[in-house]
PDB file of N, CA and C in Angstrom:
ATOM      1  N   LEU A 190      -9.477   5.642  12.360  1.00 94.00           N
ATOM      2  CA  LEU A 190      -8.290   5.012  11.056  1.00 94.00           C
ATOM      3  C   LEU A 190      -8.512   6.687  10.884  1.00 94.00           C
ATOM      4  N   GLU A 191      -8.905   7.441  11.587  1.00 94.00           N
ATOM      5  CA  GLU A 191      -9.298   8.790  11.664  1.00 94.00           C
ATOM      6  C   GLU A 191      -8.005   9.593  12.755  1.00 94.00           C
ATOM      7  N   GLU A 192      -7.718   8.821  13.944  1.00 96.00           N
ATOM      8  CA  GLU A 192      -6.330   9.053  14.613  1.00 96.00           C
ATOM      9  C   GLU A 192      -5.040   8.984  13.624  1.00 96.00           C
ATOM     10  N   LYS A 193      -5.108   7.553  13.047  1.00 97.00           N
ATOM     11  CA  LYS A 193      -3.900   7.445  12.022  1.00 97.00           C
ATOM     12  C   LYS A 193      -3.768   8.620  11.008  1.00 97.00           C
ATOM     13  N   VAL A 194      -4.909   8.780  10.350  1.00 96.00           N
ATOM     14  CA  VAL A 194      -4.980   9.870   9.159  1.00 96.00           C
ATOM     15  C   VAL A 194      -4.053  11.566  10.343  1.00 96.00           C
ATOM     16  N   LYS A 195      -4.459  11.700  11.482  1.00 96.00           N
ATOM     17  CA  LYS A 195      -4.022  12.900  12.166  1.00 96.00           C
ATOM     18  C   LYS A 195      -2.609  12.644  11.836  1.00 96.00           C
ATOM     19  N   GLU A 196      -2.130  11.360  12.198  1.00 96.00           N
ATOM     20  CA  GLU A 196      -0.869  11.019  12.385  1.00 96.00           C
ATOM     21  C   GLU A 196       0.447  10.860  11.743  1.00 96.00           C
ATOM     22  N   ILE A 197      -0.751  10.167  10.421  1.00 96.00           N
ATOM     23  CA  ILE A 197       0.451  10.777   8.903  1.00 96.00           C
ATOM     24  C   ILE A 197       0.374  12.122   8.882  1.00 96.00           C
ATOM     25  N   ASP A 198      -0.428  12.973   8.941  1.00 96.00           N
ATOM     26  CA  ASP A 198      -0.259  14.337   9.006  1.00 96.00           C
ATOM     27  C   ASP A 198       0.150  15.511   8.028  1.00 96.00           C
ATOM     28  N   GLY A 199      -0.557  14.387   6.174  1.00 95.00           N
ATOM     29  CA  GLY A 199      -0.323  14.927   5.098  1.00 95.00           C
ATOM     30  C   GLY A 199       1.048  14.427   4.428  1.00 95.00           C
ATOM     31  N   ARG A 200       1.949  13.641   5.203  1.00 96.00           N
ATOM     32  CA  ARG A 200       3.258  12.753   4.879  1.00 96.00           C
ATOM     33  C   ARG A 200       3.250  12.056   3.984  1.00 96.00           C
ATOM     34  N   THR A 201       3.315  11.882   2.811  1.00 96.00           N
ATOM     35  CA  THR A 201       3.093  10.947   1.312  1.00 96.00           C
ATOM     36  C   THR A 201       4.061  10.239   1.636  1.00 96.00           C
ATOM     37  N   TRP A 202       3.139   8.382   1.518  1.00 94.00           N
ATOM     38  CA  TRP A 202       4.320   7.260   1.282  1.00 94.00           C
ATOM     39  C   TRP A 202       4.836   7.100   2.842  1.00 94.00           C
ATOM     40  N   TYR A 203       4.104   7.899   3.876  1.00 93.00           N
ATOM     41  CA  TYR A 203       4.278   7.162   5.806  1.00 93.00           C
ATOM     42  C   TYR A 203       3.714   6.040   6.233  1.00 93.00           C
ATOM     43  N   PRO A 204       3.667   5.238   6.231  1.00 95.00           N
ATOM     44  CA  PRO A 204       2.446   4.481   6.721  1.00 95.00           C
ATOM     45  C   PRO A 204       2.848   4.024   7.909  1.00 95.00           C
ATOM     46  N   VAL A 205       1.838   4.318   8.567  1.00 95.00           N
ATOM     47  CA  VAL A 205       1.774   3.949  10.062  1.00 95.00           C
ATOM     48  C   VAL A 205       0.839   2.780  10.349  1.00 95.00           C
ATOM     49  N   GLU A 206       1.330   1.750  11.472  1.00 95.00           N
ATOM     50  CA  GLU A 206       0.891   0.839  12.097  1.00 95.00           C
ATOM     51  C   GLU A 206      -0.427   1.171  12.301  1.00 95.00           C
ATOM     52  N   VAL A 207      -1.724   0.696  12.061  1.00 97.00           N
ATOM     53  CA  VAL A 207      -3.014   0.662  12.540  1.00 97.00           C
ATOM     54  C   VAL A 207      -3.276  -0.681  13.279  1.00 97.00           C
ATOM     55  N   ALA A 208      -2.995  -1.628  13.050  1.00 96.00           N
ATOM     56  CA  ALA A 208      -3.203  -3.362  14.405  1.00 96.00           C
ATOM     57  C   ALA A 208      -2.420  -4.091  13.724  1.00 96.00           C
ATOM     58  N   ARG A 209      -2.147  -4.866  14.498  1.00 95.00           N
ATOM     59  CA  ARG A 209      -1.914  -6.720  14.393  1.00 95.00           C
ATOM     60  C   ARG A 209      -2.642  -7.677  14.419  1.00 95.00           C
ATOM     61  N   VAL A 210      -2.476  -8.804  13.642  1.00 92.00           N
ATOM     62  CA  VAL A 210      -3.207  -9.773  13.745  1.00 92.00           C
ATOM     63  C   VAL A 210      -2.618 -11.173  13.371  1.00 92.00           C
ATOM     64  N   ASN A 211      -2.281 -11.703  14.389  1.00 91.00           N
ATOM     65  CA  ASN A 211      -1.031 -12.577  14.362  1.00 91.00           C
ATOM     66  C   ASN A 211       0.298 -11.984  13.769  1.00 91.00           C
ATOM     67  N   ASN A 212       0.684 -12.791  12.880  1.00 89.00           N
ATOM     68  CA  ASN A 212       1.643 -12.197  12.331  1.00 89.00           C
ATOM     69  C   ASN A 212       1.658 -11.475  10.956  1.00 89.00           C
ATOM     70  N   GLN A 213       0.387 -10.504  11.372  1.00 92.00           N
ATOM     71  CA  GLN A 213       0.016  -9.914  10.055  1.00 92.00           C
ATOM     72  C   GLN A 213       0.127  -8.452  10.977  1.00 92.00           C
ATOM     73  N   VAL A 214       0.554  -7.734   9.831  1.00 94.00           N
ATOM     74  CA  VAL A 214       0.308  -5.994   9.980  1.00 94.00           C
ATOM     75  C   VAL A 214      -1.092  -5.260   9.272  1.00 94.00           C
ATOM     76  N   VAL A 215      -1.410  -4.257   9.685  1.00 96.00           N
ATOM     77  CA  VAL A 215      -2.722  -3.431   8.936  1.00 96.00           C
ATOM     78  C   VAL A 215      -1.656  -1.717   8.731  1.00 96.00           C
ATOM     79  N   ARG A 216      -1.517  -1.344   7.881  1.00 95.00           N
ATOM     80  CA  ARG A 216      -0.882   0.194   7.862  1.00 95.00           C
ATOM     81  C   ARG A 216      -1.680   0.715   6.990  1.00 95.00           C
ATOM     82  N   LEU A 217      -1.698   2.174   7.455  1.00 97.00           N
ATOM     83  CA  LEU A 217      -2.305   3.166   6.379  1.00 97.00           C
ATOM     84  C   LEU A 217      -1.115   3.862   5.837  1.00 97.00           C
ATOM     85  N   ALA A 218      -1.235   4.462   4.367  1.00 97.00           N
ATOM     86  CA  ALA A 218      -0.372   5.263   4.012  1.00 97.00           C
ATOM     87  C   ALA A 218      -1.522   6.189   2.950  1.00 97.00           C
ATOM     88  N   LEU A 219      -0.758   7.731   2.897  1.00 98.00           N
ATOM     89  CA  LEU A 219      -1.320   8.419   2.221  1.00 98.00           C
ATOM     90  C   LEU A 219      -0.121   8.628   0.869  1.00 98.00           C
ATOM     91  N   MET A 220      -0.831   7.882  -0.402  1.00 97.00           N
ATOM     92  CA  MET A 220      -0.179   7.835  -1.595  1.00 97.00           C
ATOM     93  C   MET A 220      -0.429   8.700  -2.375  1.00 97.00           C
ATOM     94  N   LYS A 221       0.541   9.187  -2.831  1.00 97.00           N
ATOM     95  CA  LYS A 221       0.213  10.607  -3.721  1.00 97.00           C
ATOM     96  C   LYS A 221       1.907  10.615  -4.549  1.00 97.00           C
ATOM     97  N   GLY A 222       1.294  10.718  -5.811  1.00 96.00           N
ATOM     98  CA  GLY A 222       2.073  10.615  -7.440  1.00 96.00           C
ATOM     99  C   GLY A 222       2.688   8.938  -7.096  1.00 96.00           C
ATOM    100  N   GLU A 223       3.666   8.776  -7.407  1.00 95.00           N
ATOM    101  CA  GLU A 223       4.388   7.642  -7.990  1.00 95.00           C
ATOM    102  C   GLU A 223       5.125   7.095  -7.051  1.00 95.00           C
ATOM    103  N   TYR A 224       5.124   5.915  -6.598  1.00 94.00           N
ATOM    104  CA  TYR A 224       5.974   5.301  -5.777  1.00 94.00           C
ATOM    105  C   TYR A 224       7.437   4.693  -6.625  1.00 94.00           C
ATOM    106  N   HIS A 225       8.133   4.109  -6.142  1.00 93.00           N
ATOM    107  CA  HIS A 225       9.366   2.895  -7.032  1.00 93.00           C
ATOM    108  C   HIS A 225       9.355   1.559  -7.265  1.00 93.00           C
ATOM    109  N   TRP A 226       8.963   1.252  -8.204  1.00 95.00           N
ATOM    110  CA  TRP A 226       8.824  -0.345  -8.702  1.00 95.00           C
ATOM    111  C   TRP A 226       9.996  -1.321  -7.870  1.00 95.00           C
ATOM    112  N   HIS A 227       8.753  -1.962  -7.236  1.00 93.00           N
ATOM    113  CA  HIS A 227       9.979  -2.928  -6.157  1.00 93.00           C
ATOM    114  C   HIS A 227       8.612  -4.129  -6.348  1.00 93.00           C
ATOM    115  N   GLU A 228       9.440  -5.606  -5.912  1.00 92.00           N
ATOM    116  CA  GLU A 228       8.568  -6.916  -6.032  1.00 92.00           C
ATOM    117  C   GLU A 228       9.036  -6.796  -4.224  1.00 92.00           C
ATOM    118  N   HIS A 229       8.511  -7.885  -3.632  1.00 89.00           N
ATOM    119  CA  HIS A 229       8.586  -9.126  -2.318  1.00 89.00           C
ATOM    120  C   HIS A 229       8.913 -10.184  -2.160  1.00 89.00           C
ATOM    121  N   LYS A 230       9.909 -10.907  -2.999  1.00 91.00           N
ATOM    122  CA  LYS A 230      10.194 -12.009  -2.776  1.00 91.00           C
ATOM    123  C   LYS A 230       9.377 -13.540  -2.206  1.00 91.00           C
ATOM    124  N   ASN A 231       8.947 -13.191  -0.883  1.00 89.00           N
ATOM    125  CA  ASN A 231       8.670 -13.637  -0.098  1.00 89.00           C
ATOM    126  C   ASN A 231       6.740 -13.367   0.475  1.00 89.00           C
ATOM    127  N   GLU A 232       6.597 -12.011   0.080  1.00 88.00           N
ATOM    128  CA  GLU A 232       5.170 -11.737   0.718  1.00 88.00           C
ATOM    129  C   GLU A 232       4.274 -11.227  -0.256  1.00 88.00           C
ATOM    130  N   ASP A 233       3.129 -11.630  -0.129  1.00 91.00           N
ATOM    131  CA  ASP A 233       1.282 -11.024  -0.648  1.00 91.00           C
ATOM    132  C   ASP A 233       1.651 -10.069  -0.249  1.00 91.00           C
ATOM    133  N   GLU A 234       0.440  -9.146  -1.037  1.00 92.00           N
ATOM    134  CA  GLU A 234       0.857  -7.591  -0.592  1.00 92.00           C
ATOM    135  C   GLU A 234      -1.166  -7.048  -0.929  1.00 92.00           C
ATOM    136  N   LEU A 235      -1.573  -7.026   0.469  1.00 95.00           N
ATOM    137  CA  LEU A 235      -2.794  -6.695  -0.363  1.00 95.00           C
ATOM    138  C   LEU A 235      -3.331  -5.176   0.005  1.00 95.00           C
ATOM    139  N   PHE A 236      -3.277  -4.602  -0.740  1.00 97.00           N
ATOM    140  CA  PHE A 236      -4.176  -2.783  -0.816  1.00 97.00           C
ATOM    141  C   PHE A 236      -5.338  -2.821  -1.262  1.00 97.00           C
ATOM    142  N   TYR A 237      -6.074  -1.771   0.083  1.00 98.00           N
ATOM    143  CA  TYR A 237      -7.292  -1.713   0.627  1.00 98.00           C
ATOM    144  C   TYR A 237      -7.328   0.263  -0.224  1.00 98.00           C
ATOM    145  N   VAL A 238      -8.199   0.577  -0.847  1.00 98.00           N
ATOM    146  CA  VAL A 238      -8.266   2.085  -0.546  1.00 98.00           C
ATOM    147  C   VAL A 238      -9.682   2.631   0.038  1.00 98.00           C
ATOM    148  N   VAL A 239      -9.297   3.160   1.146  1.00 98.00           N
ATOM    149  CA  VAL A 239      -9.907   4.026   1.989  1.00 98.00           C
ATOM    150  C   VAL A 239     -10.297   5.262   1.131  1.00 98.00           C
ATOM    151  N   GLU A 240      -9.344   5.867   0.500  1.00 98.00           N
ATOM    152  CA  GLU A 240     -10.697   7.488   0.553  1.00 98.00           C
ATOM    153  C   GLU A 240      -9.558   7.386  -1.196  1.00 98.00           C
ATOM    154  N   GLY A 241     -10.004   7.568  -2.093  1.00 98.00           N
ATOM    155  CA  GLY A 241      -9.289   8.690  -2.958  1.00 98.00           C
ATOM    156  C   GLY A 241      -9.264   7.132  -4.730  1.00 98.00           C
ATOM    157  N   ASN A 242      -8.287   7.448  -5.233  1.00 98.00           N
ATOM    158  CA  ASN A 242      -8.426   6.596  -6.100  1.00 98.00           C
ATOM    159  C   ASN A 242      -6.823   5.761  -6.764  1.00 98.00           C
ATOM    160  N   LEU A 243      -6.233   4.588  -6.223  1.00 98.00           N
ATOM    161  CA  LEU A 243      -5.299   4.395  -6.405  1.00 98.00           C
ATOM    162  C   LEU A 243      -4.620   3.692  -7.816  1.00 98.00           C
ATOM    163  N   ILE A 244      -3.600   3.731  -8.241  1.00 98.00           N
ATOM    164  CA  ILE A 244      -3.181   2.726  -9.651  1.00 98.00           C
ATOM    165  C   ILE A 244      -2.004   1.566  -8.934  1.00 98.00           C
ATOM    166  N   ILE A 245      -2.398   1.085  -9.764  1.00 98.00           N
ATOM    167  CA  ILE A 245      -0.873  -0.283  -9.426  1.00 98.00           C
ATOM    168  C   ILE A 245      -0.746  -1.077 -10.613  1.00 98.00           C
ATOM    169  N   GLN A 246       0.345  -0.561 -11.274  1.00 98.00           N
ATOM    170  CA  GLN A 246       1.159  -0.489 -12.425  1.00 98.00           C
ATOM    171  C   GLN A 246       1.820  -2.106 -12.148  1.00 98.00           C
ATOM    172  N   VAL A 247       1.685  -3.167 -12.912  1.00 97.00           N
ATOM    173  CA  VAL A 247       2.005  -4.654 -12.592  1.00 97.00           C
ATOM    174  C   VAL A 247       2.922  -4.866 -13.781  1.00 97.00           C
ATOM    175  N   GLU A 248       4.074  -5.254 -13.834  1.00 96.00           N
ATOM    176  CA  GLU A 248       4.954  -5.310 -14.382  1.00 96.00           C
ATOM    177  C   GLU A 248       4.696  -6.577 -15.525  1.00 96.00           C
ATOM    178  N   ASN A 249       4.012  -6.142 -16.932  1.00 95.00           N
ATOM    179  CA  ASN A 249       3.927  -7.261 -17.990  1.00 95.00           C
ATOM    180  C   ASN A 249       2.406  -7.195 -18.158  1.00 95.00           C
ATOM    181  N   GLU A 250       1.374  -6.772 -16.939  1.00 96.00           N
ATOM    182  CA  GLU A 250       0.211  -6.477 -17.011  1.00 96.00           C
ATOM    183  C   GLU A 250      -0.468  -5.478 -16.952  1.00 96.00           C
ATOM    184  N   HIS A 251      -1.690  -5.515 -16.940  1.00 96.00           N
ATOM    185  CA  HIS A 251      -2.759  -4.368 -17.064  1.00 96.00           C
ATOM    186  C   HIS A 251      -2.849  -3.506 -15.926  1.00 96.00           C
ATOM    187  N   ASP A 252      -2.638  -2.317 -16.147  1.00 97.00           N
ATOM    188  CA  ASP A 252      -2.514  -1.392 -14.799  1.00 97.00           C
ATOM    189  C   ASP A 252      -3.963  -2.007 -13.784  1.00 97.00           C
ATOM    190  N   ILE A 253      -3.556  -1.555 -12.803  1.00 98.00           N
ATOM    191  CA  ILE A 253      -4.872  -2.231 -11.559  1.00 98.00           C
ATOM    192  C   ILE A 253      -5.276  -0.725 -10.846  1.00 98.00           C
ATOM    193  N   ASN A 254      -6.500  -0.807 -11.264  1.00 98.00           N
ATOM    194  CA  ASN A 254      -7.674   0.758 -11.115  1.00 98.00           C
ATOM    195  C   ASN A 254      -8.126   0.612  -9.776  1.00 98.00           C
ATOM    196  N   LEU A 255      -7.820   1.153  -8.686  1.00 98.00           N
ATOM    197  CA  LEU A 255      -8.818   0.675  -7.486  1.00 98.00           C
ATOM    198  C   LEU A 255      -8.996   2.043  -6.660  1.00 98.00           C
ATOM    199  N   PRO A 256     -10.724   2.247  -7.377  1.00 98.00           N
ATOM    200  CA  PRO A 256     -11.511   3.004  -6.375  1.00 98.00           C
ATOM    201  C   PRO A 256     -11.503   3.360  -4.899  1.00 98.00           C
ATOM    202  N   LYS A 257     -12.302   4.108  -4.182  1.00 98.00           N
ATOM    203  CA  LYS A 257     -12.299   3.818  -2.442  1.00 98.00           C
ATOM    204  C   LYS A 257     -13.262   2.428  -2.671  1.00 98.00           C
ATOM    205  N   GLY A 258     -13.198   2.191  -1.737  1.00 98.00           N
ATOM    206  CA  GLY A 258     -13.472   0.331  -1.543  1.00 98.00           C
ATOM    207  C   GLY A 258     -13.542  -0.638  -1.836  1.00 98.00           C
ATOM    208  N   GLU A 259     -12.146  -0.238  -3.038  1.00 98.00           N
ATOM    209  CA  GLU A 259     -11.819  -1.794  -3.983  1.00 98.00           C
ATOM    210  C   GLU A 259     -10.200  -2.079  -3.568  1.00 98.00           C
ATOM    211  N   PHE A 260      -9.995  -3.742  -3.516  1.00 98.00           N
ATOM    212  CA  PHE A 260      -9.170  -3.997  -2.830  1.00 98.00           C
ATOM    213  C   PHE A 260      -8.265  -5.122  -4.087  1.00 98.00           C
ATOM    214  N   THR A 261      -6.788  -5.064  -4.606  1.00 98.00           N
ATOM    215  CA  THR A 261      -6.572  -6.068  -4.854  1.00 98.00           C
ATOM    216  C   THR A 261      -5.358  -6.797  -4.161  1.00 98.00           C
ATOM    217  N   VAL A 262      -4.901  -8.000  -4.385  1.00 97.00           N
ATOM    218  CA  VAL A 262      -3.613  -8.691  -3.496  1.00 97.00           C
ATOM    219  C   VAL A 262      -2.533  -8.736  -5.031  1.00 97.00           C
ATOM    220  N   ILE A 263      -1.438  -8.165  -5.157  1.00 96.00           N
ATOM    221  CA  ILE A 263      -0.441  -8.387  -5.228  1.00 96.00           C
ATOM    222  C   ILE A 263       0.824  -9.689  -4.766  1.00 96.00           C
ATOM    223  N   PRO A 264       1.066 -10.671  -5.600  1.00 95.00           N
ATOM    224  CA  PRO A 264       0.778 -11.311  -5.120  1.00 95.00           C
ATOM    225  C   PRO A 264       3.100 -11.772  -5.021  1.00 95.00           C
ATOM    226  N   LYS A 265       3.653 -12.310  -4.429  1.00 94.00           N
ATOM    227  CA  LYS A 265       4.846 -12.119  -3.708  1.00 94.00           C
ATOM    228  C   LYS A 265       5.482 -12.629  -5.530  1.00 94.00           C
ATOM    229  N   GLY A 266       6.871 -11.694  -5.567  1.00 95.00           N
ATOM    230  CA  GLY A 266       7.090 -12.303  -6.814  1.00 95.00           C
ATOM    231  C   GLY A 266       7.305 -11.070  -8.313  1.00 95.00           C
ATOM    232  N   LYS A 267       5.632 -10.690  -7.740  1.00 96.00           N
ATOM    233  CA  LYS A 267       5.603  -9.758  -8.843  1.00 96.00           C
ATOM    234  C   LYS A 267       5.932  -8.417  -8.551  1.00 96.00           C
ATOM    235  N   LYS A 268       6.594  -7.371  -9.838  1.00 97.00           N
ATOM    236  CA  LYS A 268       7.279  -5.911 -10.081  1.00 97.00           C
ATOM    237  C   LYS A 268       5.786  -5.402 -10.036  1.00 97.00           C
ATOM    238  N   HIS A 269       6.088  -4.391  -9.000  1.00 97.00           N
ATOM    239  CA  HIS A 269       4.608  -3.330  -9.250  1.00 97.00           C
ATOM    240  C   HIS A 269       4.895  -1.657  -8.441  1.00 97.00           C
ATOM    241  N   CYS A 270       4.273  -1.075  -8.671  1.00 97.00           N
ATOM    242  CA  CYS A 270       4.629   0.060  -8.710  1.00 97.00           C
ATOM    243  C   CYS A 270       3.190   0.953  -8.260  1.00 97.00           C
ATOM    244  N   PRO A 271       3.127   1.376  -7.019  1.00 97.00           N
ATOM    245  CA  PRO A 271       1.929   1.703  -6.836  1.00 97.00           C
ATOM    246  C   PRO A 271       1.887   3.307  -7.288  1.00 97.00           C
ATOM    247  N   LYS A 272       0.449   4.275  -7.331  1.00 97.00           N
ATOM    248  CA  LYS A 272       0.588   5.774  -7.967  1.00 97.00           C
ATOM    249  C   LYS A 272      -0.658   5.989  -7.734  1.00 97.00           C
ATOM    250  N   SER A 273      -0.908   7.231  -7.477  1.00 97.00           N
ATOM    251  CA  SER A 273      -2.118   8.028  -7.161  1.00 97.00           C
ATOM    252  C   SER A 273      -1.905   9.843  -7.295  1.00 97.00           C
ATOM    253  N   LEU A 274      -2.385   9.652  -8.828  1.00 94.00           N
ATOM    254  CA  LEU A 274      -2.757  11.841  -8.762  1.00 94.00           C
ATOM    255  C   LEU A 274      -3.187  12.232  -7.811  1.00 94.00           C
ATOM    256  N   ASP A 275      -3.889  12.560  -7.712  1.00 96.00           N
ATOM    257  CA  ASP A 275      -4.793  13.111  -6.242  1.00 96.00           C
ATOM    258  C   ASP A 275      -4.336  13.130  -5.242  1.00 96.00           C
ATOM    259  N   GLY A 276      -3.858  11.620  -4.366  1.00 97.00           N
ATOM    260  CA  GLY A 276      -3.529  11.416  -3.565  1.00 97.00           C
ATOM    261  C   GLY A 276      -4.866   9.718  -2.696  1.00 97.00           C
ATOM    262  N   ALA A 277      -4.481   8.923  -2.276  1.00 98.00           N
ATOM    263  CA  ALA A 277      -5.704   7.998  -1.478  1.00 98.00           C
ATOM    264  C   ALA A 277      -4.721   7.169  -0.200  1.00 98.00           C
ATOM    265  N   TYR A 278      -5.594   7.505   0.509  1.00 98.00           N
ATOM    266  CA  TYR A 278      -5.243   7.064   1.544  1.00 98.00           C
ATOM    267  C   TYR A 278      -6.053   5.116   1.593  1.00 98.00           C
ATOM    268  N   VAL A 279      -4.342   4.523   2.170  1.00 98.00           N
ATOM    269  CA  VAL A 279      -5.075   3.205   1.481  1.00 98.00           C
ATOM    270  C   VAL A 279      -4.147   2.406   2.423  1.00 98.00           C
ATOM    271  N   LEU A 280      -5.072   1.180   2.934  1.00 97.00           N
ATOM    272  CA  LEU A 280      -4.431   0.209   3.800  1.00 97.00           C
ATOM    273  C   LEU A 280      -4.339  -0.623   3.529  1.00 97.00           C
ATOM    274  N   MET A 281      -2.586  -1.488   4.024  1.00 95.00           N
ATOM    275  CA  MET A 281      -1.709  -2.103   3.451  1.00 95.00           C
ATOM    276  C   MET A 281      -1.783  -3.229   4.690  1.00 95.00           C
ATOM    277  N   PHE A 282      -1.987  -4.336   4.277  1.00 93.00           N
ATOM    278  CA  PHE A 282      -2.624  -5.394   5.027  1.00 93.00           C
ATOM    279  C   PHE A 282      -0.948  -7.012   4.611  1.00 93.00           C
ATOM    280  N   GLU A 283       0.009  -6.755   4.979  1.00 85.00           N
ATOM    281  CA  GLU A 283       0.962  -7.473   4.417  1.00 85.00           C
ATOM    282  C   GLU A 283       1.584  -8.272   6.103  1.00 85.00           C
ATOM    283  N   PRO A 284       2.365  -9.155   5.995  1.00 84.00           N
ATOM    284  CA  PRO A 284       3.250  -9.681   7.000  1.00 84.00           C
ATOM    285  C   PRO A 284       3.952  -9.213   7.522  1.00 84.00           C
ATOM    286  N   TYR A 285       4.197  -8.758   8.883  1.00 76.00           N
ATOM    287  CA  TYR A 285       5.056  -7.926   9.681  1.00 76.00           C
ATOM    288  C   TYR A 285       6.045  -7.394   9.981  1.00 76.00           C
ATOM    289  N   ILE A 286       6.838  -8.635   8.990  1.00 71.00           N
ATOM    290  CA  ILE A 286       8.290  -8.928   9.022  1.00 71.00           C
ATOM    291  C   ILE A 286       8.187  -8.239   7.730  1.00 71.00           C
ATOM    292  N   LEU A 287       7.553  -7.883   6.866  1.00 61.00           N
ATOM    293  CA  LEU A 287       7.871  -6.588   5.885  1.00 61.00           C
ATOM    294  C   LEU A 287       7.601  -5.065   6.514  1.00 61.00           C
ATOM    295  N   GLU A 288       9.146  -4.555   6.701  1.00 64.00           N
ATOM    296  CA  GLU A 288       9.092  -3.499   6.280  1.00 64.00           C
ATOM    297  C   GLU A 288       9.128  -2.344   5.796  1.00 64.00           C
ATOM    298  N   SER A 289       7.620  -1.542   6.025  1.00 61.00           N
ATOM    299  CA  SER A 289       7.624  -0.929   5.208  1.00 61.00           C
ATOM    300  C   SER A 289       8.015   0.997   5.760  1.00 61.00           C
ATOM    301  N   LYS A 290       8.777   0.891   4.959  1.00 59.00           N
ATOM    302  CA  LYS A 290       9.680   2.606   4.742  1.00 59.00           C
ATOM    303  C   LYS A 290       9.368   3.236   4.373  1.00 59.00           C
ATOM    304  N   GLY A 291       8.464   3.553   3.729  1.00 57.00           N
ATOM    305  CA  GLY A 291       7.809   4.504   2.744  1.00 57.00           C
ATOM    306  C   GLY A 291       8.710   4.829   1.230  1.00 57.00           C
ATOM    307  N   ASN A 292       8.721   6.141   0.736  1.00 55.00           N
ATOM    308  CA  ASN A 292       9.348   6.580  -0.434  1.00 55.00           C
ATOM    309  C   ASN A 292      10.617   7.197  -0.124  1.00 55.00           C
TER     310      ASN A 292
END
């Protein structure tokens, strides 16, 4: 992961591929500030916080607060918006077909 952090080079919302497992991909991104509200119609998405603190706002639900070492799954069809005030390195486990383009 250290090499991937170097590849990100401080760029926020810039996901880089860490590994592929079957039809899944693990991506690492530095999340800082607020992303935009969105949903994935056909794919669940798992967020795992490697460093920092991540808040995931979920439409019509309480915010999910994830400190280092915690994870959550956002089910397909749930509108959500990740944010981090101080910045967080986050692993995202998602289907390879899902194109993470960043902010």
